[in-house]
Every structure is written in structure tokens, then in C-alpha cells.
XYZ file of C-alpha atoms in Angstrom:
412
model
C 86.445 25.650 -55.921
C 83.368 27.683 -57.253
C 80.894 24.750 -57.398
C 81.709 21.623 -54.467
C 79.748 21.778 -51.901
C 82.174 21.989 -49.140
C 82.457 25.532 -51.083
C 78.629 26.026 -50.303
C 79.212 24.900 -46.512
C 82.045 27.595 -46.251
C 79.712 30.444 -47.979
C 77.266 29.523 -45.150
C 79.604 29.650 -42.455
C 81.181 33.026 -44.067
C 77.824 34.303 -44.201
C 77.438 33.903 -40.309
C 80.520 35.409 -39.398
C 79.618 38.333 -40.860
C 75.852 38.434 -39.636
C 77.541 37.456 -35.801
C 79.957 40.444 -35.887
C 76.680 42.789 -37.019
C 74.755 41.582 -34.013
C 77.656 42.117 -32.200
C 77.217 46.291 -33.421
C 73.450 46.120 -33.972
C 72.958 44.779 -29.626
C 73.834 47.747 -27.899
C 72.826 50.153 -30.650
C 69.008 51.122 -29.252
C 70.458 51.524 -26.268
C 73.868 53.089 -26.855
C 73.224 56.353 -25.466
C 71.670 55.035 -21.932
C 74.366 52.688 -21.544
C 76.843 55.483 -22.097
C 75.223 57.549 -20.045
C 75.154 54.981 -17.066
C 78.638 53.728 -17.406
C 80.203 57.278 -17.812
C 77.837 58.544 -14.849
C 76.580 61.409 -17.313
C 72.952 63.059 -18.284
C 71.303 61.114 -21.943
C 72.038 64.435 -23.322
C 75.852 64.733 -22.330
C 76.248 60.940 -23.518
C 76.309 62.631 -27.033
C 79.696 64.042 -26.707
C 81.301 60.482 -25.744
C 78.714 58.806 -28.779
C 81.801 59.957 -31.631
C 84.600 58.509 -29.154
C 83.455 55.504 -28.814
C 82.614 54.581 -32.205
C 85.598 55.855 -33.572
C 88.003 53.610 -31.647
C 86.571 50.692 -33.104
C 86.626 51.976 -36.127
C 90.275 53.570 -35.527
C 91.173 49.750 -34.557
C 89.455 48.415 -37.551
C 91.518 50.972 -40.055
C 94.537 50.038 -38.750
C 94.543 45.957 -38.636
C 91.852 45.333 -41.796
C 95.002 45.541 -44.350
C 97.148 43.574 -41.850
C 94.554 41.083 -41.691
C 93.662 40.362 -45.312
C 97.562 40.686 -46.326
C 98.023 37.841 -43.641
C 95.491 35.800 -45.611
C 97.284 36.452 -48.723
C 100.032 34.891 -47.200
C 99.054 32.056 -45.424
C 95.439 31.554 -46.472
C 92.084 32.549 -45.216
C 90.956 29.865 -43.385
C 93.197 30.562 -40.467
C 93.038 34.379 -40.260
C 89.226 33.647 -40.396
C 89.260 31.508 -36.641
C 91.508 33.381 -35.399
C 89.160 36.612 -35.640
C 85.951 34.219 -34.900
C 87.659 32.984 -31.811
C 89.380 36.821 -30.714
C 85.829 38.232 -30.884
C 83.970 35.346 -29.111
C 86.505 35.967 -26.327
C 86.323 39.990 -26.523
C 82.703 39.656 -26.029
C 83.239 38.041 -22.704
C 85.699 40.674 -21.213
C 83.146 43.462 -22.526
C 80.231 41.475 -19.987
C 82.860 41.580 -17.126
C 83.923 45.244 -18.308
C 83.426 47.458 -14.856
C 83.189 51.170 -16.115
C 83.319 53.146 -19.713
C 86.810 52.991 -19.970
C 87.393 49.156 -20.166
C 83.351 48.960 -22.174
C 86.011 51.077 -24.675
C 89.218 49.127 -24.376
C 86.580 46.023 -25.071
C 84.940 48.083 -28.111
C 88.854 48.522 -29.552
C 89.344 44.995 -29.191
C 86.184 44.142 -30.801
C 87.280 46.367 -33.564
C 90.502 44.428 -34.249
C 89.376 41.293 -34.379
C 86.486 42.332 -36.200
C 88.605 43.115 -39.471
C 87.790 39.869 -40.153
C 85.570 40.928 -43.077
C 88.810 41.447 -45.043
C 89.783 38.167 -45.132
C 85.936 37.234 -45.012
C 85.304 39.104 -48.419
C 88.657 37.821 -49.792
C 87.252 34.097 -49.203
C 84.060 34.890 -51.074
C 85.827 36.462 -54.266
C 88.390 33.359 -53.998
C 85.176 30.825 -54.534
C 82.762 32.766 -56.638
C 83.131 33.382 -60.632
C 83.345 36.375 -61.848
C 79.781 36.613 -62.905
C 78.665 35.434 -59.133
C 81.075 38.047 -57.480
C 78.751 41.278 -57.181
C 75.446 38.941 -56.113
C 77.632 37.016 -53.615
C 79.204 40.328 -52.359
C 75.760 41.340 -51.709
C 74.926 38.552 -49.668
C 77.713 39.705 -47.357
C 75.077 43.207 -47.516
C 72.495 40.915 -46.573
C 74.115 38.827 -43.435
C 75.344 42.396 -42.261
C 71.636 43.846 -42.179
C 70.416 40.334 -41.255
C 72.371 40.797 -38.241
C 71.281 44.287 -37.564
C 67.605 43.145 -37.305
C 68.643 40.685 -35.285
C 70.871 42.523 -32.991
C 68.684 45.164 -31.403
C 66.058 42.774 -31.728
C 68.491 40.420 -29.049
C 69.377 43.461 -27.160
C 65.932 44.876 -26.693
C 64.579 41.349 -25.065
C 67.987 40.635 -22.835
C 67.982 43.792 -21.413
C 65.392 42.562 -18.757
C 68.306 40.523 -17.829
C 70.703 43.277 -17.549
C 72.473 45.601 -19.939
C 75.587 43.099 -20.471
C 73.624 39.973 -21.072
C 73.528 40.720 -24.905
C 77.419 40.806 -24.580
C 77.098 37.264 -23.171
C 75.119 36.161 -25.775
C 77.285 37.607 -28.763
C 80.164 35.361 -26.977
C 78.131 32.102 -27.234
C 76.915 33.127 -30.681
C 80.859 33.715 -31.733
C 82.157 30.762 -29.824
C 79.931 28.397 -31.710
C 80.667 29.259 -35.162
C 84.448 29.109 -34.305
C 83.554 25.521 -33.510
C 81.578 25.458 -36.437
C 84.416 26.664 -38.949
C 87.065 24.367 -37.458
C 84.881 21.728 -39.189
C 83.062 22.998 -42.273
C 85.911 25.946 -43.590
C 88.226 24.714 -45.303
C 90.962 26.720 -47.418
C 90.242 28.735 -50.467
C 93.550 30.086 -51.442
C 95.864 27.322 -52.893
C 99.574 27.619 -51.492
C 100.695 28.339 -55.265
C 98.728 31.704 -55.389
C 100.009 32.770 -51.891
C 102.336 35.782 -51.870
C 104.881 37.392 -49.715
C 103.972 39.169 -46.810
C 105.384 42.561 -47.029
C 104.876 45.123 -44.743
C 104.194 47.816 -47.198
C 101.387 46.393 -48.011
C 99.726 45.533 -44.432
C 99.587 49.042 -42.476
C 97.035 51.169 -43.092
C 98.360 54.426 -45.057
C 100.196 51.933 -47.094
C 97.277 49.906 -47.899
C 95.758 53.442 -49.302
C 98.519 54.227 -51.235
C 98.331 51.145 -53.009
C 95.267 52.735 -54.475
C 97.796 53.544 -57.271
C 98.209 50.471 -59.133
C 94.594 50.117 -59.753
C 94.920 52.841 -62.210
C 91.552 54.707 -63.402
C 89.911 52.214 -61.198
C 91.311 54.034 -57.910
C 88.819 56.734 -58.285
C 85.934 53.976 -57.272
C 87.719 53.874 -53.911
C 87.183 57.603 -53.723
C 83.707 56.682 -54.522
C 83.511 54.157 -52.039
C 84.585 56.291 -49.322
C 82.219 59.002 -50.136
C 78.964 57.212 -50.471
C 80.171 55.294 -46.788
C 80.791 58.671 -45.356
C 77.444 60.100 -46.397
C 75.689 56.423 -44.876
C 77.719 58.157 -41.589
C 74.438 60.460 -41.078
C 72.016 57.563 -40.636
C 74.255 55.052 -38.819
C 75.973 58.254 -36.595
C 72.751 60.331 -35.805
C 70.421 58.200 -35.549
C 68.643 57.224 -32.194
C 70.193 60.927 -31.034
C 67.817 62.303 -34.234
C 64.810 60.097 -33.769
C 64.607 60.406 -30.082
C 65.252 64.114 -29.905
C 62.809 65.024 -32.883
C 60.032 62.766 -32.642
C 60.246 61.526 -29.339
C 61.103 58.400 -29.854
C 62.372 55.761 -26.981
C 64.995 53.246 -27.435
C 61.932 50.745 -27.794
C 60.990 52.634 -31.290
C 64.547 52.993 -31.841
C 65.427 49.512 -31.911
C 62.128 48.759 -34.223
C 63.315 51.384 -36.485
C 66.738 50.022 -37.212
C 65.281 46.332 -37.473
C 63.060 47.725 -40.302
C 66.384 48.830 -41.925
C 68.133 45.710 -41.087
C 65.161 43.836 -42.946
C 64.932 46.546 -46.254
C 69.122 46.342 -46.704
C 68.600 42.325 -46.414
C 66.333 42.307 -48.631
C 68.010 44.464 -51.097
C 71.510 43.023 -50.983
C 70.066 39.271 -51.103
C 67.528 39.145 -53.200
C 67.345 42.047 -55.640
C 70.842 43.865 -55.416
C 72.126 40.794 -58.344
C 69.402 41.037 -60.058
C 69.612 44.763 -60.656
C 73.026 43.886 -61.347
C 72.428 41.988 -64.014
C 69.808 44.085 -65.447
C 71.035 47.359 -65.189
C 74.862 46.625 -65.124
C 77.735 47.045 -62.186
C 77.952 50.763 -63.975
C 74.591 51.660 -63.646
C 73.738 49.861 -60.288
C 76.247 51.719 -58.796
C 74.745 55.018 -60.363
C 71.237 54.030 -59.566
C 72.282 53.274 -56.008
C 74.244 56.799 -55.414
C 71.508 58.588 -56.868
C 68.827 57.300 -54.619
C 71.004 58.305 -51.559
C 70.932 61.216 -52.276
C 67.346 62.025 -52.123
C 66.526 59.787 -49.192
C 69.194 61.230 -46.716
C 67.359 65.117 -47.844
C 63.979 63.455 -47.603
C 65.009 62.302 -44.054
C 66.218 65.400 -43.247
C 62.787 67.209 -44.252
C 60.013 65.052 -42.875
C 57.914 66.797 -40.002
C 57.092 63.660 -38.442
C 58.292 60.177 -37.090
C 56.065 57.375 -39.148
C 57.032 59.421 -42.230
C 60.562 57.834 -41.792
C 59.485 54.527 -42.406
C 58.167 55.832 -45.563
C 62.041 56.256 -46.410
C 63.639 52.994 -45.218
C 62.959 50.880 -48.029
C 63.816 53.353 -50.852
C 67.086 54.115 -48.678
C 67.964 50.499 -48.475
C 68.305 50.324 -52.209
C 71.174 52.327 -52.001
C 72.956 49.277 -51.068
C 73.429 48.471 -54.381
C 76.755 50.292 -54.647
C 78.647 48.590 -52.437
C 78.549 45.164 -53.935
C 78.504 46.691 -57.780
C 81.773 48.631 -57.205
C 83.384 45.801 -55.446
C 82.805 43.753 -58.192
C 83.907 46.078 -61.021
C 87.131 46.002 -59.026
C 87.269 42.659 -58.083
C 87.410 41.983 -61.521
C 90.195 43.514 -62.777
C 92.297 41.989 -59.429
C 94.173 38.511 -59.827
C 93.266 35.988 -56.966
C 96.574 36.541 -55.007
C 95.343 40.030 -54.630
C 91.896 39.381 -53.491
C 92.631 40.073 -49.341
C 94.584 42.997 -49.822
C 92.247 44.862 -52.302
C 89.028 44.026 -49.612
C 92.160 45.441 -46.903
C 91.118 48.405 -49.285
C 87.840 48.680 -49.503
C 87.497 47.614 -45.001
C 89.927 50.222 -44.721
C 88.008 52.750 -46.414
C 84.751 51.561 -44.550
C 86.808 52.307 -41.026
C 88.528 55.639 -42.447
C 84.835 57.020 -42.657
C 83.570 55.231 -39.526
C 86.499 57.325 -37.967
C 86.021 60.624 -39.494
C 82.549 60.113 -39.453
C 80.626 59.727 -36.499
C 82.468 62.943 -34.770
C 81.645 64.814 -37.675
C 77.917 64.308 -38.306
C 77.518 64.719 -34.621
C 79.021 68.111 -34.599
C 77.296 68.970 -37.627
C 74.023 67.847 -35.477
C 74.634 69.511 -32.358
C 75.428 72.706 -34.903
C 71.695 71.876 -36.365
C 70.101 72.332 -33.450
C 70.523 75.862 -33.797
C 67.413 76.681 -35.807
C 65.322 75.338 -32.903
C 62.451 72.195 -33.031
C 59.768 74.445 -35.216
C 62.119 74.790 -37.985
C 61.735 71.956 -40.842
C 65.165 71.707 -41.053
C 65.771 71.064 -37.457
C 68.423 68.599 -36.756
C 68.534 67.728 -40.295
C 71.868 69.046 -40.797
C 73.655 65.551 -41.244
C 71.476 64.370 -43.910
C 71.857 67.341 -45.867
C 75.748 67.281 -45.916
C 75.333 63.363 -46.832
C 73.446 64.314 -49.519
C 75.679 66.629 -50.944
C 78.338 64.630 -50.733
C 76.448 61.818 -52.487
C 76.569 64.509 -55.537
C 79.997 64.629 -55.506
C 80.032 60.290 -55.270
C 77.423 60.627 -58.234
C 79.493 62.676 -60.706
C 82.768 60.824 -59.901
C 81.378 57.455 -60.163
C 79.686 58.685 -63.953
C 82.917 60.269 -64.640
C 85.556 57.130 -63.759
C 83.012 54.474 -65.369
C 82.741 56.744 -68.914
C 86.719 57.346 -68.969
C 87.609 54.085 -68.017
C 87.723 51.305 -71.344
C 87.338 46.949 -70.395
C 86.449 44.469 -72.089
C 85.057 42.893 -68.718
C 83.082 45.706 -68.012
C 79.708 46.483 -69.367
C 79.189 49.061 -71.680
């Protein structure tokens, strides 16, 4: 299935799912904090303490169903796993419009967060039609539609907010509803019943999921990797309109600007140049390339003095988007086909594990920041510093799995 072109039209229509459930995040983003504030009837500044709340139920939600969802596509294929989440969310983003007050705006956001595993079974449809060689660039493009719909989502919530502060919500739902319709025609199934498996429960809750980390042998430590180098990306996508608008000033207008600048540098990246470094440099030292220019963007943003110098950062930070689809691929690899949805359970699992842990963290560690007052250089820099150093510890884990770990399908 790696070369028909209904296999093409699928790629497409997996490609949109994932940039619809990123403008789904990206909408209310700019604002985030105002709309907090307004729902919970609270200052800007006291919206900060519901900011980690918030985020982590979708992420808690998203932890807990991603293996679930991509061992239910193991067992009875992707296609139908893949509507059902398309559909779920299109719906979901029409009880979030009607949602009266913060507490249903987070029963909606949980919601959202279930049905939103869908990149499990999403990424488990890509490795099931791409080659081995195609895997890592292909896995990138899922990068790319994920920033494409960041630009795109602030970008939609900046201009509907004339129209209201749930209008984006209602278009998300017409956005989601149409590529459900879309799918029912174009998607058809990439896992043949003969590789289908047994659905165990094991396999599809959460801790279980993790502790499958086991069988991958050597390998596992990439997870650990994985999980790192996400949690460290948790000081950019936690602190970010808080940092930006209480250090330089900046209004959700900027803000929103800001993060489509990101959205464009990490599409960029992940489409266009994230297979060719790929092939150039290796999975090995992509992945090492990509860790290691982390780390000195998230100090660099923690250091600059003023605003415009953080556009100076964007595009080298973007390139650290290279790990992601390099260490998926390594893994993918080494994983038969019939294992494909529950190792990206795995790696979605990880993704929400940090998304839980860490939002709430980095915006402790920033309120703890503000200590050393607005003068200091290293005022509310305090996030990017810890991300850094705990890119180090990604860096030399990463160098130490890769050297100790012998296959023939790797590259040397």
C-alpha cells in the first residue's frame, strides 16, 4: 500500500486531521489567559494559577485513552478509530461554543483531549503506508501539519474574535465535521485483517502501555529521550504568552504573531528539511543535532533583554524538531506492522505524560522566577533554563543508547 494513490489521498486526509486538531489548540492559545480570566471571573494575573489546570486535563485525558486508541486500531484497523475521533472532536467543538462558564470550557477541553488521541492511530496509519526509508520524512510531515495548524490557529482565532470569543470553537467544528465527511470517502484501511491482533487490555491503559517499554530492549531508553526533550519543549509551549506579555509587554495581538512565526519555522523544518537532514546526517545524528540545538535556544530565550530578539531564536529553535520524527523512526523500524498503533500509544502517551507534568511545573518554576525582579537578566527565565538542562541530560542519553545499541538497520 506504499505507492497507489488512494494511499496518497489518505496521507492527505491524515495530514489534515492532524493540522485540524492543532488549530483546534493553536485558536484559543493568544488569548488563553483573557478567556480564562473572563470565564473564571478572575484578574489576567490570577488566570495563571488555573493556566496548568486546564492544560493538564487535556493532556491527563489524552494519557489515558492514546494507548486505548491505537491498541483499538491494532485490532480492528485504523480507518475506523480514525472517524470516530474526527467525528467526537467535530462534535466536542460544538458543546465547547455552547459551554456557559470555566467549568464545562474544561469538561469540553477533557473531551477534546480524548478524542484527540487520534494521532495514535493517525501516526500508526502513516508507518502502515510508508517504507521504511519514507518513515522519518513522512513522520515529519505529521511535524509539519501540527505547526501548519498552529499558524493557522491563532491566526483564525485572532480575526473571529471580533465575532466573539467562541466563534473560533464554531469554526474548528465545521473544519472537523468536513474532513469526517471527507475521510468517509477518501480513507480507506491500511492494516490488512491478517496483521490485526488481539485486543488485550494490558496493552491499552496507560501505565501498561509504559511498561511495555520493556520489550523494546536498548531501544526503550529513546522513550526516556522522548519524554525529556517534550518536557523541556514544556517551557515554550507552557510559559509562553504569560513570559512574553509580562517581560516585554507584549499583547495577545503580538502573541498570536509570535506563535504563527513558530508555527511557520517548525513547518518548515519538519516538511521540507527535517528528511533531508535525515538522510544526510542520519536518524542518530539528527536526533543529536536536534537535542543539542534545544538546548541553547531555550538558555538563549531565557537571556535576551528584549522582545524582537526572540524572533531571532524561532527559527534556530524550530530545528529542534528534528528529533521527534528521527527517533520515531529508529523505533519504528525495529517494530513489526501489527505493532505500529500501540508503539505511537507510546510515544502519544509520553507526549501527554509531559503535557501533564509539565505545564504546572514550568509555571511554578516561573512564578518562582519572578523573584529576582524585571531588571535582572534572568528574570522570568527560569523555565528555559531548567529545559535546557534537562535537554543535557536528553543529549547524553540519546549519544549513550545510539553508541551501545548494534542494527543492521540503523546507521552507523
Amino acid at each position: 500500500m506504499n505507492s497507489t494513490g488512494h494511499s496518497k489521498n489518505a496521507l492527505i486526509f491524515i495530514l489534515i486531521t492532524i493540522c485540524i486538531d492543532s488549530i483546534g489548540l493553536g485558536i484559543i492559545i493568544p488569548s488563553f489567559p483573557r478567556l480564562i480570566a473572563e470565564t473564571a471571573h478572575v484578574s489576567l494575573s490570577k488566570s495563571s494559577d488555573y493556566f496548568g489546570w486546564v492544560m493538564g486535563t487535556y493532556a491527563l485525558m489524552q494519557f489515558v485513552f492514546s494507548p486505548l486508541i491505537g491498541n483499538l486500531s491494532d485490532r480492528f484497523g485504523r480507518r475506523p478509530v480514525l472517524l470516530t475521533s474526527v467525528l467526537g472532536m467535530g462534535l466536542d467543538y460544538i458543546f465547547m461554543y455552547v459551554a456557559p462558564d470555566l467549568f464545562w470550557l474544561v469538561l469540553g477541553r477533557a473531551v477534546s483531549g480524548i478524542f484527540g488521541a487520534s494521532f495514535t492511530s493517525a501516526a500508526a496509519y502513516i508507518a502502515d503506508i510508508s517504507t521504511p526509508e519514507k518513515r522519518a520524512s513522512n513522520f515529519g510531515m505529521i511535524g509539519a501539519a501540527f505547526g501548519v495548524g498552529f499558524v493557522i490557529g491563532p491566526a483564525i482565532g485572532g480575526l473571529l474574535a471580533d465575532f466573539g470569543t467562541r466563534a473560533p470553537f464554531l469554526a474548528a467544528a465545521i473544519l472537523s465535521l468536513s474532513n469526517f465527511v471527507y475521510g468517509l470517502v477518501v480513507l480507506k484501511e491500511s492494516l490488512p485483517e491478517n496483521d490485526r491482533r488481539k485486543f488485550e487490555w494490558k496493552r491499552a491503559n496507560p501505565f501498561g502501555a509504559i511498561g511495555q517499554l520493556k520489550r523494546f530492549n536498548k531501544l526503550k531508553y529513546l522513550f526516556v529521550v522522548t519524554f525529556l526533550v517534550l518536557f523541556a519543549n514544556m517551557a515554550v509551549h507552557s510559559v509562553w504568552n504569560y513570559y512574553t506579555m509580562e517581560k516585554f509587554g507584549w499583547t495577545e495581538r503580538y502573541v498570536g504573531i509570535s506563535l504563527a512565526v513558530i508555527g511557520v519555522c517548525f513547518g518548515i523544518v519538519q516538511a521540507g528539511l527535517s528528511g533531508l537532514l535525515v538522510k544526510k546526517l542520519g536518524e542518530k545524528g539528527a536526533a543529536t543535532l536536534g537535542i543539542f540545538i534545544l538546548i541553547l535556544t531555550t538558555v538563549g530565550i531565557g537571556l535576551i533583554p528584549n522582545g524582537w530578539m526572540m524572533y531571532a531564536l524561532i527559527l534556530p529553535y524550530a530545528f529542534s524538531g528534528i528529533v521527534d520524527p528521527a527517533i520515531r523512526s529508529i523505533v519504528s523500524n525495529q517494530t513489526e506492522n501489527n505493532e505500529q498503533g500501540e508503539l505511537q500509544g507510546i510515544f502519544t502517551s509520553l507526549m501527554s505524560l509531559a503535557e501533564i507534568i509539565g505545564p504546572p511545573s514550568m509555571m511554578l518554576i516561573y512564578s518562582a522566577s519572578k523573584f529576582y525582579g524585571n531588571k535582572s537578566p534572568i528574570s522570568f527565565g527560569g523555565p528555559f533554563f531548567v529545559a535546557a538542562f534537562v535537554a543535557v541530560l536528553a543529549l547524553i542519553l540519546v549519544r549513550w543508547t545510539l553508541k551501545h545499541y548494534k542494527s543492521e538497520k540503523l546507521d552507523a
